[in-house]
Amino acid sequence: MARQRKRFIAGAQCPACNALDTLMLFVEDDVETVECVQCKHRFSERDEPAQPGGQPEPVAINKNIIGIFKP
């Protein structure tokens, strides 16, 4: 069995219990999942409501930006 990699999100606050620095991020069934180690609240990409039409919101383009880092 492969070991599951879990990373803590520094400075993040749990939306359920408001605890600071208790959220960990891991991949479960090819979906990034976040869990609070204090209250066990979980949320993931799947939990977020989809945009109408399935398209992401348009982003204003700034000509001074070289690129956007999306880990």
mmCIF file of N, CA, C and O in Angstrom:
data_model
loop_
_atom_site.group_PDB
_atom_site.id
_atom_site.type_symbol
_atom_site.label_atom_id
_atom_site.label_comp_id
_atom_site.label_asym_id
_atom_site.label_seq_id
_atom_site.Cartn_x
_atom_site.Cartn_y
_atom_site.Cartn_z
ATOM 1 N N MET A 1 0.842 -1.181 0.000
ATOM 2 C CA MET A 1 0.000 0.000 0.000
ATOM 3 C C MET A 1 0.884 1.239 0.000
ATOM 4 O O MET A 1 1.805 1.359 0.787
ATOM 5 N N ALA A 2 0.599 2.161 -0.893
ATOM 6 C CA ALA A 2 1.383 3.387 -1.001
ATOM 7 C C ALA A 2 1.006 4.353 0.113
ATOM 8 O O ALA A 2 -0.150 4.470 0.499
ATOM 9 N N ARG A 3 1.996 5.062 0.603
ATOM 10 C CA ARG A 3 1.771 6.048 1.656
ATOM 11 C C ARG A 3 1.158 7.306 1.045
ATOM 12 O O ARG A 3 1.611 7.791 0.017
ATOM 13 N N GLN A 4 0.130 7.843 1.693
ATOM 14 C CA GLN A 4 -0.549 9.031 1.190
ATOM 15 C C GLN A 4 0.164 10.281 1.697
ATOM 16 O O GLN A 4 0.398 10.419 2.896
ATOM 17 N N ARG A 5 0.502 11.186 0.785
ATOM 18 C CA ARG A 5 1.203 12.413 1.142
ATOM 19 C C ARG A 5 0.196 13.464 1.605
ATOM 20 O O ARG A 5 -0.758 13.774 0.896
ATOM 21 N N LYS A 6 0.410 14.004 2.811
ATOM 22 C CA LYS A 6 -0.458 15.034 3.364
ATOM 23 C C LYS A 6 0.388 16.259 3.670
ATOM 24 O O LYS A 6 1.472 16.141 4.212
ATOM 25 N N ARG A 7 -0.125 17.442 3.301
ATOM 26 C CA ARG A 7 0.604 18.693 3.531
ATOM 27 C C ARG A 7 -0.289 19.659 4.293
ATOM 28 O O ARG A 7 -1.471 19.777 3.992
ATOM 29 N N PHE A 8 0.298 20.357 5.255
ATOM 30 C CA PHE A 8 -0.448 21.372 5.990
ATOM 31 C C PHE A 8 -0.428 22.678 5.213
ATOM 32 O O PHE A 8 0.544 23.000 4.542
ATOM 33 N N ILE A 9 -1.519 23.438 5.316
ATOM 34 C CA ILE A 9 -1.651 24.715 4.641
ATOM 35 C C ILE A 9 -1.389 25.800 5.675
ATOM 36 O O ILE A 9 -2.221 26.055 6.557
ATOM 37 N N ALA A 10 -0.225 26.436 5.585
ATOM 38 C CA ALA A 10 0.179 27.443 6.571
ATOM 39 C C ALA A 10 -0.707 28.678 6.485
ATOM 40 O O ALA A 10 -1.014 29.170 5.405
ATOM 41 N N GLY A 11 -1.150 29.146 7.639
ATOM 42 C CA GLY A 11 -1.936 30.366 7.708
ATOM 43 C C GLY A 11 -3.392 30.210 7.337
ATOM 44 O O GLY A 11 -4.132 31.187 7.322
ATOM 45 N N ALA A 12 -3.839 28.990 7.045
ATOM 46 C CA ALA A 12 -5.233 28.769 6.652
ATOM 47 C C ALA A 12 -6.112 28.585 7.881
ATOM 48 O O ALA A 12 -5.688 28.050 8.895
ATOM 49 N N GLN A 13 -7.357 29.037 7.756
ATOM 50 C CA GLN A 13 -8.312 28.944 8.854
ATOM 51 C C GLN A 13 -9.458 28.024 8.444
ATOM 52 O O GLN A 13 -10.001 28.149 7.346
ATOM 53 N N CYS A 14 -9.840 27.117 9.332
ATOM 54 C CA CYS A 14 -10.928 26.182 9.053
ATOM 55 C C CYS A 14 -12.244 26.945 8.958
ATOM 56 O O CYS A 14 -12.574 27.738 9.850
ATOM 57 N N PRO A 15 -13.032 26.716 7.897
ATOM 58 C CA PRO A 15 -14.307 27.415 7.767
ATOM 59 C C PRO A 15 -15.359 26.933 8.769
ATOM 60 O O PRO A 15 -16.321 27.641 9.039
ATOM 61 N N ALA A 16 -15.176 25.758 9.347
ATOM 62 C CA ALA A 16 -16.165 25.222 10.284
ATOM 63 C C ALA A 16 -15.891 25.630 11.727
ATOM 64 O O ALA A 16 -16.774 26.121 12.421
ATOM 65 N N CYS A 17 -14.647 25.447 12.200
ATOM 66 C CA CYS A 17 -14.336 25.719 13.608
ATOM 67 C C CYS A 17 -13.450 26.948 13.806
ATOM 68 O O CYS A 17 -13.137 27.306 14.940
ATOM 69 N N ASN A 18 -13.003 27.580 12.718
ATOM 70 C CA ASN A 18 -12.164 28.779 12.736
ATOM 71 C C ASN A 18 -10.783 28.562 13.356
ATOM 72 O O ASN A 18 -10.115 29.535 13.718
ATOM 73 N N ALA A 19 -10.350 27.316 13.478
ATOM 74 C CA ALA A 19 -9.013 27.035 14.001
ATOM 75 C C ALA A 19 -7.974 27.423 12.952
ATOM 76 O O ALA A 19 -8.177 27.237 11.753
ATOM 77 N N LEU A 20 -6.854 27.955 13.405
ATOM 78 C CA LEU A 20 -5.795 28.407 12.516
ATOM 79 C C LEU A 20 -4.712 27.344 12.406
ATOM 80 O O LEU A 20 -4.355 26.702 13.399
ATOM 81 N N ASP A 21 -4.176 27.135 11.210
ATOM 82 C CA ASP A 21 -3.087 26.182 10.945
ATOM 83 C C ASP A 21 -3.457 24.736 11.272
ATOM 84 O O ASP A 21 -2.632 23.965 11.756
ATOM 85 N N THR A 22 -4.690 24.336 10.987
ATOM 86 C CA THR A 22 -5.092 22.951 11.238
ATOM 87 C C THR A 22 -5.539 22.232 9.971
ATOM 88 O O THR A 22 -5.971 21.093 10.042
ATOM 89 N N LEU A 23 -5.432 22.895 8.796
ATOM 90 C CA LEU A 23 -5.893 22.288 7.553
ATOM 91 C C LEU A 23 -4.777 21.537 6.850
ATOM 92 O O LEU A 23 -3.676 22.052 6.700
ATOM 93 N N MET A 24 -5.083 20.302 6.431
ATOM 94 C CA MET A 24 -4.121 19.530 5.655
ATOM 95 C C MET A 24 -4.736 19.195 4.303
ATOM 96 O O MET A 24 -5.936 18.978 4.183
ATOM 97 N N LEU A 25 -3.884 19.171 3.291
ATOM 98 C CA LEU A 25 -4.294 18.921 1.915
ATOM 99 C C LEU A 25 -3.741 17.574 1.483
ATOM 100 O O LEU A 25 -2.577 17.262 1.736
ATOM 101 N N PHE A 26 -4.591 16.756 0.835
ATOM 102 C CA PHE A 26 -4.145 15.477 0.304
ATOM 103 C C PHE A 26 -5.010 15.114 -0.894
ATOM 104 O O PHE A 26 -6.061 15.709 -1.118
ATOM 105 N N VAL A 27 -4.556 14.149 -1.684
ATOM 106 C CA VAL A 27 -5.283 13.709 -2.870
ATOM 107 C C VAL A 27 -5.989 12.402 -2.544
ATOM 108 O O VAL A 27 -5.373 11.452 -2.065
ATOM 109 N N GLU A 28 -7.305 12.380 -2.800
ATOM 110 C CA GLU A 28 -8.113 11.194 -2.539
ATOM 111 C C GLU A 28 -8.963 10.933 -3.771
ATOM 112 O O GLU A 28 -9.757 11.790 -4.164
ATOM 113 N N ASP A 29 -8.801 9.795 -4.395
ATOM 114 C CA ASP A 29 -9.523 9.441 -5.624
ATOM 115 C C ASP A 29 -9.325 10.497 -6.710
ATOM 116 O O ASP A 29 -10.275 10.932 -7.361
ATOM 117 N N ASP A 30 -8.082 10.959 -6.871
ATOM 118 C CA ASP A 30 -7.698 11.956 -7.873
ATOM 119 C C ASP A 30 -8.370 13.319 -7.672
ATOM 120 O O ASP A 30 -8.504 14.093 -8.614
ATOM 121 N N VAL A 31 -8.811 13.616 -6.455
ATOM 122 C CA VAL A 31 -9.416 14.906 -6.124
ATOM 123 C C VAL A 31 -8.690 15.465 -4.917
ATOM 124 O O VAL A 31 -8.496 14.772 -3.920
ATOM 125 N N GLU A 32 -8.266 16.743 -5.004
ATOM 126 C CA GLU A 32 -7.620 17.379 -3.856
ATOM 127 C C GLU A 32 -8.656 17.591 -2.760
ATOM 128 O O GLU A 32 -9.724 18.153 -2.997
ATOM 129 N N THR A 33 -8.337 17.111 -1.564
ATOM 130 C CA THR A 33 -9.237 17.195 -0.429
ATOM 131 C C THR A 33 -8.537 17.906 0.712
ATOM 132 O O THR A 33 -7.344 17.711 0.930
ATOM 133 N N VAL A 34 -9.276 18.746 1.436
ATOM 134 C CA VAL A 34 -8.746 19.469 2.587
ATOM 135 C C VAL A 34 -9.521 18.994 3.812
ATOM 136 O O VAL A 34 -10.748 18.878 3.771
ATOM 137 N N GLU A 35 -8.776 18.723 4.899
ATOM 138 C CA GLU A 35 -9.413 18.277 6.137
ATOM 139 C C GLU A 35 -8.815 19.026 7.320
ATOM 140 O O GLU A 35 -7.609 19.235 7.391
ATOM 141 N N CYS A 36 -9.668 19.417 8.258
ATOM 142 C CA CYS A 36 -9.220 20.048 9.494
ATOM 143 C C CYS A 36 -8.883 18.944 10.481
ATOM 144 O O CYS A 36 -9.712 18.064 10.732
ATOM 145 N N VAL A 37 -7.680 18.960 11.038
ATOM 146 C CA VAL A 37 -7.281 17.916 11.979
ATOM 147 C C VAL A 37 -7.929 18.111 13.347
ATOM 148 O O VAL A 37 -7.949 17.196 14.158
ATOM 149 N N GLN A 38 -8.493 19.298 13.579
ATOM 150 C CA GLN A 38 -9.122 19.561 14.874
ATOM 151 C C GLN A 38 -10.583 19.107 14.894
ATOM 152 O O GLN A 38 -10.986 18.365 15.775
ATOM 153 N N CYS A 39 -11.390 19.539 13.913
ATOM 154 C CA CYS A 39 -12.822 19.214 13.931
ATOM 155 C C CYS A 39 -13.215 18.167 12.882
ATOM 156 O O CYS A 39 -14.380 17.787 12.796
ATOM 157 N N LYS A 40 -12.260 17.739 12.046
ATOM 158 C CA LYS A 40 -12.473 16.722 10.999
ATOM 159 C C LYS A 40 -13.379 17.191 9.856
ATOM 160 O O LYS A 40 -13.854 16.379 9.070
ATOM 161 N N HIS A 41 -13.624 18.511 9.738
ATOM 162 C CA HIS A 41 -14.396 19.054 8.618
ATOM 163 C C HIS A 41 -13.612 18.811 7.335
ATOM 164 O O HIS A 41 -12.405 19.031 7.295
ATOM 165 N N ARG A 42 -14.301 18.342 6.275
ATOM 166 C CA ARG A 42 -13.643 18.059 4.995
ATOM 167 C C ARG A 42 -14.349 18.789 3.867
ATOM 168 O O ARG A 42 -15.562 18.933 3.860
ATOM 169 N N PHE A 43 -13.545 19.221 2.885
ATOM 170 C CA PHE A 43 -14.106 19.780 1.665
ATOM 171 C C PHE A 43 -13.123 19.524 0.535
ATOM 172 O O PHE A 43 -11.948 19.253 0.757
ATOM 173 N N SER A 44 -13.651 19.584 -0.705
ATOM 174 C CA SER A 44 -12.812 19.281 -1.864
ATOM 175 C C SER A 44 -13.294 20.080 -3.057
ATOM 176 O O SER A 44 -14.285 20.811 -2.981
ATOM 177 N N GLU A 45 -12.603 19.917 -4.190
ATOM 178 C CA GLU A 45 -12.991 20.586 -5.429
ATOM 179 C C GLU A 45 -14.400 20.182 -5.831
ATOM 180 O O GLU A 45 -15.153 20.985 -6.340
ATOM 181 N N ARG A 46 -14.761 18.942 -5.608
ATOM 182 C CA ARG A 46 -16.077 18.438 -5.984
ATOM 183 C C ARG A 46 -17.192 19.128 -5.210
ATOM 184 O O ARG A 46 -18.305 19.221 -5.684
ATOM 185 N N ASP A 47 -16.901 19.584 -3.991
ATOM 186 C CA ASP A 47 -17.907 20.209 -3.141
ATOM 187 C C ASP A 47 -18.284 21.608 -3.596
ATOM 188 O O ASP A 47 -19.350 22.106 -3.243
ATOM 189 N N GLU A 48 -17.412 22.265 -4.368
ATOM 190 C CA GLU A 48 -17.674 23.631 -4.799
ATOM 191 C C GLU A 48 -18.708 23.644 -5.914
ATOM 192 O O GLU A 48 -18.685 22.802 -6.805
ATOM 193 N N PRO A 49 -19.651 24.595 -5.885
ATOM 194 C CA PRO A 49 -20.666 24.649 -6.940
ATOM 195 C C PRO A 49 -20.042 24.960 -8.300
ATOM 196 O O PRO A 49 -19.122 25.762 -8.394
ATOM 197 N N ALA A 50 -20.554 24.324 -9.327
ATOM 198 C CA ALA A 50 -20.033 24.516 -10.685
ATOM 199 C C ALA A 50 -20.505 25.849 -11.240
ATOM 200 O O ALA A 50 -21.589 26.338 -10.915
ATOM 201 N N GLN A 51 -19.689 26.430 -12.103
ATOM 202 C CA GLN A 51 -20.053 27.671 -12.770
ATOM 203 C C GLN A 51 -21.112 27.364 -13.830
ATOM 204 O O GLN A 51 -21.093 26.305 -14.448
ATOM 205 N N PRO A 52 -22.055 28.276 -14.060
ATOM 206 C CA PRO A 52 -23.035 28.056 -15.122
ATOM 207 C C PRO A 52 -22.335 27.849 -16.463
ATOM 208 O O PRO A 52 -21.431 28.588 -16.806
ATOM 209 N N GLY A 53 -22.755 26.844 -17.186
ATOM 210 C CA GLY A 53 -22.156 26.557 -18.483
ATOM 211 C C GLY A 53 -20.839 25.819 -18.384
ATOM 212 O O GLY A 53 -20.224 25.493 -19.380
ATOM 213 N N GLY A 54 -20.368 25.554 -17.174
ATOM 214 C CA GLY A 54 -19.131 24.811 -16.991
ATOM 215 C C GLY A 54 -17.870 25.593 -17.296
ATOM 216 O O GLY A 54 -16.788 25.049 -17.305
ATOM 217 N N GLN A 55 -17.994 26.887 -17.546
ATOM 218 C CA GLN A 55 -16.835 27.704 -17.880
ATOM 219 C C GLN A 55 -16.378 28.484 -16.655
ATOM 220 O O GLN A 55 -17.202 28.998 -15.905
ATOM 221 N N PRO A 56 -15.072 28.607 -16.435
ATOM 222 C CA PRO A 56 -14.592 29.411 -15.314
ATOM 223 C C PRO A 56 -14.853 30.895 -15.557
ATOM 224 O O PRO A 56 -15.054 31.325 -16.686
ATOM 225 N N GLU A 57 -14.863 31.659 -14.458
ATOM 226 C CA GLU A 57 -15.074 33.098 -14.584
ATOM 227 C C GLU A 57 -13.916 33.724 -15.350
ATOM 228 O O GLU A 57 -12.769 33.321 -15.179
ATOM 229 N N PRO A 58 -14.191 34.707 -16.200
ATOM 230 C CA PRO A 58 -13.100 35.364 -16.929
ATOM 231 C C PRO A 58 -12.206 36.143 -15.961
ATOM 232 O O PRO A 58 -12.674 36.694 -14.969
ATOM 233 N N VAL A 59 -10.930 36.174 -16.266
ATOM 234 C CA VAL A 59 -9.951 36.862 -15.439
ATOM 235 C C VAL A 59 -9.414 38.043 -16.217
ATOM 236 O O VAL A 59 -9.061 37.911 -17.394
ATOM 237 N N ALA A 60 -9.362 39.205 -15.563
ATOM 238 C CA ALA A 60 -8.807 40.386 -16.223
ATOM 239 C C ALA A 60 -7.318 40.157 -16.461
ATOM 240 O O ALA A 60 -6.601 39.679 -15.594
ATOM 241 N N ILE A 61 -6.856 40.466 -17.637
ATOM 242 C CA ILE A 61 -5.459 40.245 -17.994
ATOM 243 C C ILE A 61 -4.662 41.516 -17.739
ATOM 244 O O ILE A 61 -5.012 42.591 -18.221
ATOM 245 N N ASN A 62 -3.588 41.363 -16.975
ATOM 246 C CA ASN A 62 -2.683 42.475 -16.696
ATOM 247 C C ASN A 62 -1.438 42.235 -17.543
ATOM 248 O O ASN A 62 -0.787 41.204 -17.429
ATOM 249 N N LYS A 63 -1.071 43.160 -18.368
ATOM 250 C CA LYS A 63 0.050 42.966 -19.286
ATOM 251 C C LYS A 63 1.389 42.864 -18.582
ATOM 252 O O LYS A 63 2.372 42.477 -19.170
ATOM 253 N N ASN A 64 1.445 43.235 -17.275
ATOM 254 C CA ASN A 64 2.688 43.144 -16.517
ATOM 255 C C ASN A 64 2.904 41.776 -15.882
ATOM 256 O O ASN A 64 3.975 41.490 -15.360
ATOM 257 N N ILE A 65 1.901 40.909 -15.921
ATOM 258 C CA ILE A 65 2.010 39.574 -15.333
ATOM 259 C C ILE A 65 2.620 38.628 -16.353
ATOM 260 O O ILE A 65 2.148 38.533 -17.481
ATOM 261 N N ILE A 66 3.661 37.924 -15.944
ATOM 262 C CA ILE A 66 4.317 36.963 -16.824
ATOM 263 C C ILE A 66 3.563 35.640 -16.809
ATOM 264 O O ILE A 66 3.360 35.024 -17.831
ATOM 265 N N GLY A 67 3.153 35.198 -15.619
ATOM 266 C CA GLY A 67 2.429 33.940 -15.513
ATOM 267 C C GLY A 67 1.799 33.827 -14.134
ATOM 268 O O GLY A 67 2.117 34.585 -13.227
ATOM 269 N N ILE A 68 0.898 32.874 -13.984
ATOM 270 C CA ILE A 68 0.238 32.632 -12.707
ATOM 271 C C ILE A 68 0.575 31.216 -12.274
ATOM 272 O O ILE A 68 0.384 30.259 -13.016
ATOM 273 N N PHE A 69 1.082 31.085 -11.051
ATOM 274 C CA PHE A 69 1.480 29.791 -10.496
ATOM 275 C C PHE A 69 0.265 29.106 -9.892
ATOM 276 O O PHE A 69 -0.387 29.644 -9.011
ATOM 277 N N LYS A 70 -0.075 27.933 -10.408
ATOM 278 C CA LYS A 70 -1.187 27.138 -9.868
ATOM 279 C C LYS A 70 -0.636 25.762 -9.494
ATOM 280 O O LYS A 70 -0.484 24.903 -10.348
ATOM 281 N N PRO A 71 -0.318 25.569 -8.193
ATOM 282 C CA PRO A 71 0.266 24.283 -7.775
ATOM 283 C C PRO A 71 -0.700 23.140 -7.872
ATOM 284 O O PRO A 71 -1.852 23.264 -7.867
#
